Coordinates of C-alpha atoms in Angstrom, one line a residue:
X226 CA -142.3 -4.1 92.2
X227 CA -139.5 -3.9 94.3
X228 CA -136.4 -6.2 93.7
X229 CA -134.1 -8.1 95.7
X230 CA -130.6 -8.3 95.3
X231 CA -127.1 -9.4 97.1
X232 CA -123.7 -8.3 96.5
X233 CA -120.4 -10.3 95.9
X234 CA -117.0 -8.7 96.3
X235 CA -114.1 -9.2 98.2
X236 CA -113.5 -5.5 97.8
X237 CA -114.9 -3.4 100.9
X238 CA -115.2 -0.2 99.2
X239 CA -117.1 -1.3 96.6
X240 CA -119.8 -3.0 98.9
X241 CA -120.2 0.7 99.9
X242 CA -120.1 2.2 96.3
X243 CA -122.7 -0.1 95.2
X244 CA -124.3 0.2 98.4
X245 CA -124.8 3.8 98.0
X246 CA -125.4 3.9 94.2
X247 CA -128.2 1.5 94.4
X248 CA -129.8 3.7 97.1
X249 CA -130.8 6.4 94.2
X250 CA -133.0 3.6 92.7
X251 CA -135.9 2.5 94.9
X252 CA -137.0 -0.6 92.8
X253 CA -134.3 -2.2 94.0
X254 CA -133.3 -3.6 98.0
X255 CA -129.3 -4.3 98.6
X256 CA -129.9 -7.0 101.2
X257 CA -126.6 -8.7 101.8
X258 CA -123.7 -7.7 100.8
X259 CA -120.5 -10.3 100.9
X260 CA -116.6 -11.4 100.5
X261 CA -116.7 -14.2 99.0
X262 CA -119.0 -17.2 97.0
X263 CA -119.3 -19.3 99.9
X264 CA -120.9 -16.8 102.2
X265 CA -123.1 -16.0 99.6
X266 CA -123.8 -19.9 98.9
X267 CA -124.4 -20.1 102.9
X268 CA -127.3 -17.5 103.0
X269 CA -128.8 -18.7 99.9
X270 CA -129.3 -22.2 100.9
X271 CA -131.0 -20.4 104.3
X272 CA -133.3 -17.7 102.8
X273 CA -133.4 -19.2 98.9
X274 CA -134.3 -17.1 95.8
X275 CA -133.6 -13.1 95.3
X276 CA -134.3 -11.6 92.3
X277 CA -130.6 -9.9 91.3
X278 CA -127.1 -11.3 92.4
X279 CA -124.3 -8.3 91.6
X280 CA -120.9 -10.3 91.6
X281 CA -117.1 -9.8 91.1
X282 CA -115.2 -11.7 89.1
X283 CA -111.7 -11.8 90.3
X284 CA -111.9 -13.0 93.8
X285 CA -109.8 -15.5 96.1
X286 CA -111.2 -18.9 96.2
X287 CA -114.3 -19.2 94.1
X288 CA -113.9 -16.6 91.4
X289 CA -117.1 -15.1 89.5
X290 CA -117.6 -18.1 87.4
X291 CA -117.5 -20.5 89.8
X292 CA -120.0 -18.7 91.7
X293 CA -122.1 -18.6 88.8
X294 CA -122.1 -22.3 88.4
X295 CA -123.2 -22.5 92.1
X296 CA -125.8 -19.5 92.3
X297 CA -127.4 -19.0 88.3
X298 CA -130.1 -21.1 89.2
X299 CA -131.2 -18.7 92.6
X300 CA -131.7 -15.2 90.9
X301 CA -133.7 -13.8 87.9
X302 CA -130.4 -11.7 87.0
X303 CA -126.6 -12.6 87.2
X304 CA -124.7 -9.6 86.9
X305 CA -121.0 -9.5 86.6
X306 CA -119.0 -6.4 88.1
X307 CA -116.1 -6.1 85.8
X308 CA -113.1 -2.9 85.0
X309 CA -113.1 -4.3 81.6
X310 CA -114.6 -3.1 78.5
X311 CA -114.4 -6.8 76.9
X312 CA -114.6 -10.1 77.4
X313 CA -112.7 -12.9 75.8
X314 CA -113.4 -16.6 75.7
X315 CA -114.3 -17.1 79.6
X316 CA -117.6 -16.0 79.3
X317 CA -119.1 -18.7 77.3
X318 CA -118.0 -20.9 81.0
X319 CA -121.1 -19.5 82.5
X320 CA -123.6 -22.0 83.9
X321 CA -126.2 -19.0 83.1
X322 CA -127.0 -15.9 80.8
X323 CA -124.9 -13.1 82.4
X324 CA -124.9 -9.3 82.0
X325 CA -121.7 -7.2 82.6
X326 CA -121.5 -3.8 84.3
X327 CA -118.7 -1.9 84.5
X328 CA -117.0 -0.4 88.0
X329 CA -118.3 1.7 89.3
X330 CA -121.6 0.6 88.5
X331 CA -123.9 3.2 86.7
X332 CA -127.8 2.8 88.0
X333 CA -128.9 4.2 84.6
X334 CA -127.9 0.9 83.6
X335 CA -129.0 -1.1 86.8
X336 CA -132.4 0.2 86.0
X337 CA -132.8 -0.6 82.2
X338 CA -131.8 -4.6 83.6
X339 CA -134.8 -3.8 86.3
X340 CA -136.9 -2.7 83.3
X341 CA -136.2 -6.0 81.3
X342 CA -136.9 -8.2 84.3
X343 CA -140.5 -5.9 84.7
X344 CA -141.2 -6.6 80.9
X345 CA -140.2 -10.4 81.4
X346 CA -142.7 -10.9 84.4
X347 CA -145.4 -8.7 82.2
X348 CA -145.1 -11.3 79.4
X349 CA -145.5 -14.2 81.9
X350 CA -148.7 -12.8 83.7
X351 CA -150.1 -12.4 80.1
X352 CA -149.8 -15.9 78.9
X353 CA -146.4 -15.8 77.4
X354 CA -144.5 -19.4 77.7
X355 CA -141.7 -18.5 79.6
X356 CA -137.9 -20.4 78.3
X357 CA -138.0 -22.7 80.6
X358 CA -134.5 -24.3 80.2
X359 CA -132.0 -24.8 82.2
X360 CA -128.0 -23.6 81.2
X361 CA -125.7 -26.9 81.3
X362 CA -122.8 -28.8 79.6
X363 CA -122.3 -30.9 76.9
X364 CA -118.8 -32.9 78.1
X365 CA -118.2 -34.6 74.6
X366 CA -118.3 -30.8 72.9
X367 CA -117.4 -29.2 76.1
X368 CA -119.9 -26.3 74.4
X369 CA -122.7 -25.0 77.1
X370 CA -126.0 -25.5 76.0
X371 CA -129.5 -24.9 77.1
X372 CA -132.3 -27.9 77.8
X373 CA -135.6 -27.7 78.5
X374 CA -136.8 -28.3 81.9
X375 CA -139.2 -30.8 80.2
X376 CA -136.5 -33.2 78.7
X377 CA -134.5 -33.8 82.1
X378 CA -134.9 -37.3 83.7
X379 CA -132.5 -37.2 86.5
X380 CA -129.3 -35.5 88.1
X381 CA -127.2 -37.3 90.5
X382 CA -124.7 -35.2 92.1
X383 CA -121.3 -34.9 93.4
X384 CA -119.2 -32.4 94.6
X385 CA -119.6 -29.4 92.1
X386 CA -121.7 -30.5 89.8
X387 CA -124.7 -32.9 88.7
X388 CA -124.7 -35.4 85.8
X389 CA -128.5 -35.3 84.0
X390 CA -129.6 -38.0 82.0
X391 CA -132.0 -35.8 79.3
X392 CA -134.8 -37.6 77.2
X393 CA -133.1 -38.3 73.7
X394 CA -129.9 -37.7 74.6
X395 CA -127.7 -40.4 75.0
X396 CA -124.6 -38.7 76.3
X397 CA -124.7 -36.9 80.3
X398 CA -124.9 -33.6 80.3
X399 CA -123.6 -31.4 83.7
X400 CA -125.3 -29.0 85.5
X401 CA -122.7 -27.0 87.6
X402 CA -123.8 -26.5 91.3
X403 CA -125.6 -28.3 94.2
X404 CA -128.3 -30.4 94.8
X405 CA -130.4 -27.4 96.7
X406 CA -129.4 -24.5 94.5
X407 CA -130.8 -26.8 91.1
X408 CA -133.7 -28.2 93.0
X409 CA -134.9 -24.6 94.2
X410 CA -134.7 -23.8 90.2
X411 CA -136.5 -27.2 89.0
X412 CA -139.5 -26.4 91.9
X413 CA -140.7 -23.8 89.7
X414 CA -142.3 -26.2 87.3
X415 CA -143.9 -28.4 89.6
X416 CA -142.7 -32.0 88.3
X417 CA -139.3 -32.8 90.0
X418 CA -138.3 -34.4 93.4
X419 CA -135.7 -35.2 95.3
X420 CA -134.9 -39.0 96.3
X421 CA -132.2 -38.7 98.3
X422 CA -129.3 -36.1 99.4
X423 CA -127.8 -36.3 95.7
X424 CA -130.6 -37.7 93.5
X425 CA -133.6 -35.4 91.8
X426 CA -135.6 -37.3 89.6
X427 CA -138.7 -36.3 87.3
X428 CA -142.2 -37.7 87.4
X429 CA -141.7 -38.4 83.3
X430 CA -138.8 -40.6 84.1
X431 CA -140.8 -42.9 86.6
X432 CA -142.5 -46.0 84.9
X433 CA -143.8 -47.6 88.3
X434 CA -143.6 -46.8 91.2
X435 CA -143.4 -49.9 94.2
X436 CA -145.6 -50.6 98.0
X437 CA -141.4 -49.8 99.3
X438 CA -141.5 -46.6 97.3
X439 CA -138.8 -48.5 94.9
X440 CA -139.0 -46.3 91.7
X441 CA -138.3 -47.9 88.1
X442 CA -137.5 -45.6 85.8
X443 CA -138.1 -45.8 81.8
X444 CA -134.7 -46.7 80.8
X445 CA -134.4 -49.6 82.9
X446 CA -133.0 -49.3 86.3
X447 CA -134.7 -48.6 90.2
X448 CA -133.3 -46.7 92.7
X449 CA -135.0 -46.5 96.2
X450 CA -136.6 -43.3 97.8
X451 CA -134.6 -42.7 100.9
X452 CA -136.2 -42.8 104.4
X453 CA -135.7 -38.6 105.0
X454 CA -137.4 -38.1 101.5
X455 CA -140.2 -40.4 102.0
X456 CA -143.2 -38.5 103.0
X457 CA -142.9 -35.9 100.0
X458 CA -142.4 -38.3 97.6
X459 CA -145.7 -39.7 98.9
X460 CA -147.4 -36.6 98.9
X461 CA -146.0 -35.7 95.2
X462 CA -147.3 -39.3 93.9
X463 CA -150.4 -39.0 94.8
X464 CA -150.6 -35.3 93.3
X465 CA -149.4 -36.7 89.6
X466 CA -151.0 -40.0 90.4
X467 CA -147.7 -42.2 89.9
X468 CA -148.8 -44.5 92.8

């Protein structure tokens, strides 16, 4: 199976390096290759998932991290391009698991990540329960930890960052990026929707479900379904019979 995979470096040579390296392995398509985390943000919220995303960490404006934060939830692999042999604190400020490669990158080592992602799929198509979790932050322990997809009720966003209200949990947790990027992530499992431009919600947090497609939710609380978001959320009540 081939792969898909994008580039981020605001170093010109090495979009050629890699470029060229990854041409020696042909399970694996360099689509895009780019300067900077926004022009990578820009073509994923266009074209959506690819399967690796190869990414500097010391660049102008949004670094590595913060490009994680944004993008973990759009790839199967994050890979960090690094020139050093080890890493201190920072990486436990990743929104995702995250593998590091060292410059210039060495395909022998591209491919092995290729091989995990073919074993990973293997176990899914043979009944395996995938983890499906999602990376986020606990801001009373400021520790990361993982949730399962199951357990999350509802993210409202802002500017960088969502705050989920998670079954059992009375404390928010954050889930770094945007709306799009944690929606296109959340799809996967079928039971989320979004309500309006900064609201996803999941069908196990709606108790009823109003004529004005007013939606109370378990806790206590409503929250209307805006007008642009309307006819999906029809569609997807009907499907898990919430009307």
């Amino acid at each position: 199976m081939k792969r898909t995979a994008i580039l981020i470096d605001d170093d010109p040579f090495v979009h050629k390096d890699v470029r060229f390296r990854l041409k020696s392995l042909p399970r694996i398509l360099l689509i895009a290759t780019y300067s900077s985390t926004d022009e990578a943000l820009e073509y994923i919220e266009s074209h959506g998932y690819v399967d690796v995303i190869f990414c500097d960490i010391l660049m102008p404006g949004k670094d590595g991290y913060e490009a994680n934060r944004l993008l973990a939830g759009c790839c199967n692999l994050f890979v960090f391009l690094t020139q050093k042999e080890t890493h201190g604190p920072e990486i436990f400020t990743t929104a995702s698991m995250v593998h590091y490669l060292r410059k210039p990158i060495d395909v022998a080592a591209v491919s092995l990540l290729l091989e995990r992602l073919d074993h990973e799929d293997r176990k899914a198509s043979e009944g395996a329960l995938p983890a499906d979790v999602l990376f986020v932050y606990d801001r009373i322990s400021k520790n990361r930890v993982s949730v399962e997809l199951r357990d999350i009720m509802k993210i409202s966003f802002g500017d960088k960052y969502g705050s989920m209200i998670v079954a059992g949990r009375e404390d928010r947790l954050l889930v770094y990026g945007t709306v799009s990027t944690t929606l296109h992530r959340l799809r996967e499992v079928g039971w989320f929707i979004r309500i309006s431009r900064n609201t996803i919600i999941s069908r196990y947090a709606i108790e009823k479900v109003d004529p004005q497609l007013v939606v109370y939710f378990k806790w206590g609380g409503y929250e209307a379904v805006k007008r642009t978001y309307q006819p999906l959320f029809r569609e997807f009540i009907k499907q898990h019979k919430l009307g």
